[in-house]
């Protein structure tokens, strides 16, 4: 399991407002993944409905394996 905790810090209120209104929707994220999968020649396609399916998680892990740091493991 991985936990990511981060804080959003902005130089100005205008920057915070701009970033706040420039968020990706779930459908946009799905489209980005599907475009990348197609470019890689991978037949798997993500849907916004399938994102909660454990089989989808397994397919994403297969398509995007975790990188192994140089010098780690065999």
mmCIF file of C-alpha atoms in Angstrom:
data_model
loop_
_atom_site.group_PDB
_atom_site.id
_atom_site.type_symbol
_atom_site.label_atom_id
_atom_site.label_comp_id
_atom_site.label_asym_id
_atom_site.label_seq_id
_atom_site.Cartn_x
_atom_site.Cartn_y
_atom_site.Cartn_z
ATOM 1 C CA UNK A 1 0.000 0.000 0.000
ATOM 2 C CA UNK A 2 1.156 3.515 -0.737
ATOM 3 C CA UNK A 3 -0.027 6.651 1.035
ATOM 4 C CA UNK A 4 0.522 10.082 -0.448
ATOM 5 C CA UNK A 5 -0.023 13.191 1.602
ATOM 6 C CA UNK A 6 0.591 16.588 0.120
ATOM 7 C CA UNK A 7 -0.272 20.206 0.705
ATOM 8 C CA UNK A 8 -1.174 22.687 -1.973
ATOM 9 C CA UNK A 9 0.716 25.952 -1.530
ATOM 10 C CA UNK A 10 0.238 28.904 -3.869
ATOM 11 C CA UNK A 11 2.160 32.135 -4.275
ATOM 12 C CA UNK A 12 -1.013 34.155 -4.800
ATOM 13 C CA UNK A 13 -4.767 33.840 -4.478
ATOM 14 C CA UNK A 14 -5.009 34.214 -8.264
ATOM 15 C CA UNK A 15 -2.773 31.175 -8.757
ATOM 16 C CA UNK A 16 -4.872 29.150 -6.306
ATOM 17 C CA UNK A 17 -8.057 30.086 -8.158
ATOM 18 C CA UNK A 18 -6.537 29.231 -11.555
ATOM 19 C CA UNK A 19 -5.337 25.815 -10.405
ATOM 20 C CA UNK A 20 -8.596 25.109 -8.582
ATOM 21 C CA UNK A 21 -10.516 25.547 -11.837
ATOM 22 C CA UNK A 22 -8.083 23.479 -13.935
ATOM 23 C CA UNK A 23 -8.856 20.031 -12.531
ATOM 24 C CA UNK A 24 -9.288 16.891 -14.623
ATOM 25 C CA UNK A 25 -12.623 15.095 -14.616
ATOM 26 C CA UNK A 26 -12.809 11.328 -14.203
ATOM 27 C CA UNK A 27 -13.792 11.015 -17.874
ATOM 28 C CA UNK A 28 -10.719 13.043 -18.898
ATOM 29 C CA UNK A 29 -8.446 10.800 -16.802
ATOM 30 C CA UNK A 30 -10.012 7.695 -18.379
ATOM 31 C CA UNK A 31 -9.477 9.176 -21.859
ATOM 32 C CA UNK A 32 -5.813 9.954 -21.087
ATOM 33 C CA UNK A 33 -5.203 6.389 -19.903
ATOM 34 C CA UNK A 34 -7.015 4.924 -22.911
ATOM 35 C CA UNK A 35 -5.038 7.098 -25.348
ATOM 36 C CA UNK A 36 -1.789 5.952 -23.728
ATOM 37 C CA UNK A 37 -2.850 2.301 -23.715
ATOM 38 C CA UNK A 38 -3.736 2.552 -27.419
ATOM 39 C CA UNK A 39 -0.333 4.121 -28.216
ATOM 40 C CA UNK A 40 1.331 1.222 -26.401
ATOM 41 C CA UNK A 41 -0.698 -1.290 -28.414
ATOM 42 C CA UNK A 42 -2.386 -2.572 -25.258
ATOM 43 C CA UNK A 43 -5.955 -3.802 -25.847
ATOM 44 C CA UNK A 44 -7.138 -3.017 -22.293
ATOM 45 C CA UNK A 45 -9.489 -0.048 -21.980
ATOM 46 C CA UNK A 46 -10.554 1.690 -18.808
ATOM 47 C CA UNK A 47 -14.070 3.011 -18.171
ATOM 48 C CA UNK A 48 -15.274 5.331 -15.448
ATOM 49 C CA UNK A 49 -17.584 2.533 -14.254
ATOM 50 C CA UNK A 50 -14.848 -0.133 -14.174
ATOM 51 C CA UNK A 51 -12.433 1.947 -12.139
ATOM 52 C CA UNK A 52 -13.727 0.437 -8.872
ATOM 53 C CA UNK A 53 -13.394 -3.159 -10.146
ATOM 54 C CA UNK A 54 -10.411 -5.047 -8.648
ATOM 55 C CA UNK A 55 -9.815 -6.670 -12.056
ATOM 56 C CA UNK A 56 -9.306 -3.180 -13.499
ATOM 57 C CA UNK A 57 -6.683 -2.469 -10.852
ATOM 58 C CA UNK A 58 -4.912 -5.698 -11.808
ATOM 59 C CA UNK A 59 -4.990 -4.766 -15.503
ATOM 60 C CA UNK A 60 -3.544 -1.325 -14.744
ATOM 61 C CA UNK A 61 -0.765 -2.939 -12.695
ATOM 62 C CA UNK A 62 -0.016 -5.235 -15.627
ATOM 63 C CA UNK A 63 -0.004 -2.353 -18.117
ATOM 64 C CA UNK A 64 1.995 -0.030 -15.836
ATOM 65 C CA UNK A 65 4.323 -2.211 -13.732
ATOM 66 C CA UNK A 66 6.028 -0.585 -10.780
ATOM 67 C CA UNK A 67 9.534 0.536 -11.654
ATOM 68 C CA UNK A 68 12.383 -1.229 -9.874
ATOM 69 C CA UNK A 69 15.086 1.200 -8.733
ATOM 70 C CA UNK A 70 18.552 0.691 -10.208
ATOM 71 C CA UNK A 71 20.553 -1.600 -7.979
ATOM 72 C CA UNK A 72 17.516 -2.937 -6.112
ATOM 73 C CA UNK A 73 16.755 -6.623 -6.141
ATOM 74 C CA UNK A 74 18.154 -9.153 -8.565
#
